[in-house]
Short mmCIF file of C-alpha atoms and ligand atoms in Angstrom, two decimals:
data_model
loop_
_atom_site.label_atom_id
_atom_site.label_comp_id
_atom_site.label_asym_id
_atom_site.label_seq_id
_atom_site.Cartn_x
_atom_site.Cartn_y
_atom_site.Cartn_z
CA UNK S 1 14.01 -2.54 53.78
CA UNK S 2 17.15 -0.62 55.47
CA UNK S 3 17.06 -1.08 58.84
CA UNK S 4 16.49 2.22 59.54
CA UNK S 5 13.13 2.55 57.92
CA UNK S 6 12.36 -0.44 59.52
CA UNK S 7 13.09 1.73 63.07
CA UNK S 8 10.86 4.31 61.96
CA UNK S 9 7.83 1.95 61.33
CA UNK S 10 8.69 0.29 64.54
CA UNK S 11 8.62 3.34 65.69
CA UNK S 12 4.97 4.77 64.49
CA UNK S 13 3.46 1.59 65.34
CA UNK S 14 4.80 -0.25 68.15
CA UNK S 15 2.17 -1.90 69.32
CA UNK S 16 1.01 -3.97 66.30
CA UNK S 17 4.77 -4.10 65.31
CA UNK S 18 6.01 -5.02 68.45
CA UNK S 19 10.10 -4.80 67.71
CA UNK S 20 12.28 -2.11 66.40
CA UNK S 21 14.24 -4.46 64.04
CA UNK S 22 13.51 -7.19 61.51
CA UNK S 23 14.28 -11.33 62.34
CA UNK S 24 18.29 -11.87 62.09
CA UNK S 25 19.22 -14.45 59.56
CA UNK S 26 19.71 -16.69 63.00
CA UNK S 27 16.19 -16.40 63.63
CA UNK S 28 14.45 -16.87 60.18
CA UNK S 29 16.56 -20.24 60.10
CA UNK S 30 15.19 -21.08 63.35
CA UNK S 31 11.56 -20.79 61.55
CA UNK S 32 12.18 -22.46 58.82
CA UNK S 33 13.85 -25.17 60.55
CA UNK S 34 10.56 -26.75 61.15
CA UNK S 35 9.08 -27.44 57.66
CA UNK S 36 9.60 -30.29 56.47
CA UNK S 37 9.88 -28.53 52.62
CA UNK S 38 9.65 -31.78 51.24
CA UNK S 39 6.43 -32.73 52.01
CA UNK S 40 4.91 -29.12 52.44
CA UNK S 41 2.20 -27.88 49.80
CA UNK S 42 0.58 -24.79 51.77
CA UNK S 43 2.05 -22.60 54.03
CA UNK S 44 0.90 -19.91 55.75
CA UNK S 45 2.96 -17.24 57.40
CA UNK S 46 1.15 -14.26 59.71
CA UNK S 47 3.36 -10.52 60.40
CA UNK S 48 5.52 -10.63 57.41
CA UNK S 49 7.05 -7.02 58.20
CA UNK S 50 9.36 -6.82 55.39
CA UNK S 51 9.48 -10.14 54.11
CA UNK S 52 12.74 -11.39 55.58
CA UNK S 53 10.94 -14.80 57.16
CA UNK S 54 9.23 -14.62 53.68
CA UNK S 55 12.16 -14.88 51.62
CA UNK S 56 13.78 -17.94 53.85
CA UNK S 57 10.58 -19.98 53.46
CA UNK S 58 10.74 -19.29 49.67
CA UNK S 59 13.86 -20.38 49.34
CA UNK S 60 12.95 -23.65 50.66
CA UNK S 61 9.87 -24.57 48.91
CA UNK S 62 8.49 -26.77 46.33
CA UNK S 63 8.06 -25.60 42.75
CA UNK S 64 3.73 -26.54 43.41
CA UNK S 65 3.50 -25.50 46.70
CA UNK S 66 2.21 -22.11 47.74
CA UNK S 67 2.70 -19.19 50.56
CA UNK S 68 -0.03 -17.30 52.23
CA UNK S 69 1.23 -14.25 53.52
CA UNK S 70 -0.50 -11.97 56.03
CA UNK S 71 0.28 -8.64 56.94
CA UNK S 72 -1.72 -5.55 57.90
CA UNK S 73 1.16 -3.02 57.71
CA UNK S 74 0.43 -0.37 54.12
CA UNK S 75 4.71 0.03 54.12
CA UNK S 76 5.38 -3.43 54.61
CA UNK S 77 2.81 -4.78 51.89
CA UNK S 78 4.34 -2.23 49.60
CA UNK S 79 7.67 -4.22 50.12
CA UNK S 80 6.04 -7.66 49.84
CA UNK S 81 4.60 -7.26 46.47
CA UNK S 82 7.72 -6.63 45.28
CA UNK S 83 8.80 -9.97 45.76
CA UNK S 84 8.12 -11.83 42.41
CA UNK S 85 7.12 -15.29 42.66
CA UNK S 86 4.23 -17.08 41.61
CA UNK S 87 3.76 -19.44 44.68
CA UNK S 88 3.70 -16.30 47.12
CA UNK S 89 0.33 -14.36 47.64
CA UNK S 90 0.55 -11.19 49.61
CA UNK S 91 -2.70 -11.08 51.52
CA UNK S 92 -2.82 -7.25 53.19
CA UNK S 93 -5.45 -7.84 55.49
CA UNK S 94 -5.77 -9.53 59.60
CA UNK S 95 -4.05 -13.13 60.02
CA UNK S 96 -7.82 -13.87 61.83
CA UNK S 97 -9.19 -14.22 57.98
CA UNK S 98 -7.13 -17.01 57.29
CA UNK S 99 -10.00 -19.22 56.21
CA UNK S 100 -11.83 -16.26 53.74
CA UNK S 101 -8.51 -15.90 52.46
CA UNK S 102 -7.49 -19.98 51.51
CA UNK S 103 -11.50 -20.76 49.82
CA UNK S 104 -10.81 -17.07 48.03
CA UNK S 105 -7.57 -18.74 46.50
CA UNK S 106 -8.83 -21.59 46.22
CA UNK S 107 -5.98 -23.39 48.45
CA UNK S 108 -7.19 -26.32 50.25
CA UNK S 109 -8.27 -25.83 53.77
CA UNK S 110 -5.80 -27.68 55.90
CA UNK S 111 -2.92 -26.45 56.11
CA UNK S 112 0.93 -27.58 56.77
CA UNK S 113 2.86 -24.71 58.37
CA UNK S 114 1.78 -21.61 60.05
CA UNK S 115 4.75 -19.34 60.71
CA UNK S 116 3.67 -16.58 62.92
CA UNK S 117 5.48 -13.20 64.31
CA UNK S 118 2.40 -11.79 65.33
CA UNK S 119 3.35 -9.38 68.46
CA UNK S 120 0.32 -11.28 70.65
CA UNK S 121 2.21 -9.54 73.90
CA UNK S 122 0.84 -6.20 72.78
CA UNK S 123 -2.30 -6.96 71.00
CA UNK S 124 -5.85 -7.75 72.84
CA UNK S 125 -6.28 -11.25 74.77
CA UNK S 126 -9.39 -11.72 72.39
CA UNK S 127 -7.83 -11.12 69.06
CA UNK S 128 -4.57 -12.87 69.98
CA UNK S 129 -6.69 -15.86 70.86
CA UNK S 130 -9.06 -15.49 67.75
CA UNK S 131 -6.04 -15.67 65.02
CA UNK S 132 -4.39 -18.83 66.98
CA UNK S 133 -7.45 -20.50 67.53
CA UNK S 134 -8.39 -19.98 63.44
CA UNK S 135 -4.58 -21.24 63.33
CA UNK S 136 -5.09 -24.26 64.93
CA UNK S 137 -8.52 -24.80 63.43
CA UNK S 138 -6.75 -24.64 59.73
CA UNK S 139 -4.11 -26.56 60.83
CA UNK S 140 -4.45 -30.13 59.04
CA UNK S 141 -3.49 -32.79 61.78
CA UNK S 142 0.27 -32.94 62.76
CA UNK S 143 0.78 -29.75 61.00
CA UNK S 144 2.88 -26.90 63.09
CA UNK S 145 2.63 -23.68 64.37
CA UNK S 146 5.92 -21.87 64.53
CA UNK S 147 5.81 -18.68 66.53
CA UNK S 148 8.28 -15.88 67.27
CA UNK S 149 8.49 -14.15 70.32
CA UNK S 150 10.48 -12.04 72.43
CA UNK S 151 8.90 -13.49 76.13
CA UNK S 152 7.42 -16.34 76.92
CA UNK S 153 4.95 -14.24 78.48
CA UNK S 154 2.11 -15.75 76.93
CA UNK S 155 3.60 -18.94 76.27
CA UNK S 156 -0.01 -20.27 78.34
CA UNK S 157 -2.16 -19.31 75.25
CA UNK S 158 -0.70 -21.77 73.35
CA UNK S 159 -0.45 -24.88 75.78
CA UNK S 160 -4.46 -24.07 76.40
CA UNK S 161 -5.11 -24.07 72.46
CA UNK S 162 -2.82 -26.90 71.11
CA UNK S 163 -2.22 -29.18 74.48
CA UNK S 164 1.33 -28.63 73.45
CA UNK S 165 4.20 -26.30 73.24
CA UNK S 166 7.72 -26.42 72.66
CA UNK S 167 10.32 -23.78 73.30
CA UNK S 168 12.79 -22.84 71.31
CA UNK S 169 15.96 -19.79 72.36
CA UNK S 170 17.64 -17.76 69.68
CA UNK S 171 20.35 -15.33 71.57
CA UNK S 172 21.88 -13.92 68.31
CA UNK S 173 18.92 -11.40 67.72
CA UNK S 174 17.92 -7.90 68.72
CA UNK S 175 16.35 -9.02 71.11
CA UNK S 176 17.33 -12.15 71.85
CA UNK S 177 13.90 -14.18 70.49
CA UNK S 178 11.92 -17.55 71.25
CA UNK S 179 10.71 -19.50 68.94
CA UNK S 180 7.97 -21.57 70.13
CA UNK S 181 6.65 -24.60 67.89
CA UNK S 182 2.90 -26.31 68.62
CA UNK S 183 1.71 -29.09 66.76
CA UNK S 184 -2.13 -29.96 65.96
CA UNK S 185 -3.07 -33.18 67.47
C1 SAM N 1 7.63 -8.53 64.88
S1 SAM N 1 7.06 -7.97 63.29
C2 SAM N 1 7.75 -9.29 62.34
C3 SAM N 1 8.20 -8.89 60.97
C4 SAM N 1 9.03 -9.98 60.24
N1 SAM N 1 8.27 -11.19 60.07
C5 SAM N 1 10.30 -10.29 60.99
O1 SAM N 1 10.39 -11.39 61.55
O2 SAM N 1 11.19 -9.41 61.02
C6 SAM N 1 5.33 -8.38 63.39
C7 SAM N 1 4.48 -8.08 62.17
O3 SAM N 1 3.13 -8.51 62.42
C8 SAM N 1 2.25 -7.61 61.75
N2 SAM N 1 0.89 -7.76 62.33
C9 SAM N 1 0.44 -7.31 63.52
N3 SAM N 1 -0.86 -7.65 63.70
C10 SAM N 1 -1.23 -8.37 62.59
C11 SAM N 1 -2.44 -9.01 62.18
N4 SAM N 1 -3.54 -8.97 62.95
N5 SAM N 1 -2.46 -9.66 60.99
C12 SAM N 1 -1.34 -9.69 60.19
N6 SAM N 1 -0.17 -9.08 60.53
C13 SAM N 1 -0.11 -8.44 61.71
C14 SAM N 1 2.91 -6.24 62.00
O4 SAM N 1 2.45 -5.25 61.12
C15 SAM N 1 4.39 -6.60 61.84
O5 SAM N 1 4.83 -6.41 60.51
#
């Protein structure tokens, strides 16, 4: 998507978008940096936008290993079926249904790598909390949770749900971003 549709959606719907302009290439590398690729069989990723993140974790993956992708944005789901590859399935409904959604495809229930980008600074407390707390839950143990942000404003949600949170800075983006990386213990 040109950047300037991108805007425009950012525009319409800032709240459950939360940014004007999709991850820099600094940024999805940052995500990605945390899977271990060789070892990783199911991934999920929440807030896909336009599939940038998307197309960096492809890139990486395993030939049997398969990408849940969540997104609740009509425009952006447009753009992520277009992206032909068998181990990606575009799911176009709330990143709270990740369970429904792995039995559905029948994808085994613990999962390796969540990579979120969520906007949890403008959505309700309670559904922020609901889709990281089915996160964790899904989680298999020592699996991560990857998460983009722009503040570390609620950095405290994760600490409470995982016991744990790192934080990571990437400067080169508009705006500058966090990554911040939990792990299931
Ligand atoms: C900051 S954008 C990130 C887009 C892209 N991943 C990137 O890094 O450029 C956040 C995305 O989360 C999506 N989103 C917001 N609430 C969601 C929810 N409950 N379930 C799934 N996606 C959601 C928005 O529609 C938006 O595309």
């Amino acid at each position: 998507m040109k950047t300037i549709e991108f805007f425009k959606e950012g525009i319409k719907n800032l709240k459950t978008i939360g940014t004007l302009t999709p991850s820099s290439k600094f940024v999805c590398k940052e995500m990605v940096s945390f899977i271990d690729f060789s070892t990783a069989t199911v991934i999920v990723e929440l807030g896909a936008g336009d599939g940038v993140i998307t197309k960096h974790i492809l890139k990486g993956m395993r030939p049997d290993a398969k990408l849940l992708v969540f997104e609740v944005n009509e425009a952006f789901c447009e753009l992520l079926y277009n992206i032909k590859d068998d181990r990606l399935i575009v799911v176009p409904d709330s990143a709270e249904k990740i369970g429904e959604y792995l039995e559905k495809n029948k994808l085994k229930n613990t999962v390796d790598y969540i990579i979120s980008a969520i906007p949890f600074v403008s959505l309700p407390d309670d559904l922020s909390y609901r889709i990281v707390e089915t996160s964790r839950d899904h989680l298999a143990e020592g699996g991560l949770y990857v998460q983009l942000h722009y503040s570390l404003l609620v950095r405290k949600m994760y600490k409470r749900i995982f016991g744990n949170v790192d934080v990571n800075f990437v400067p080169i983006n508009i705006p500058p971003a966090f990554v911040l990386v939990s792990e299931k213990r």
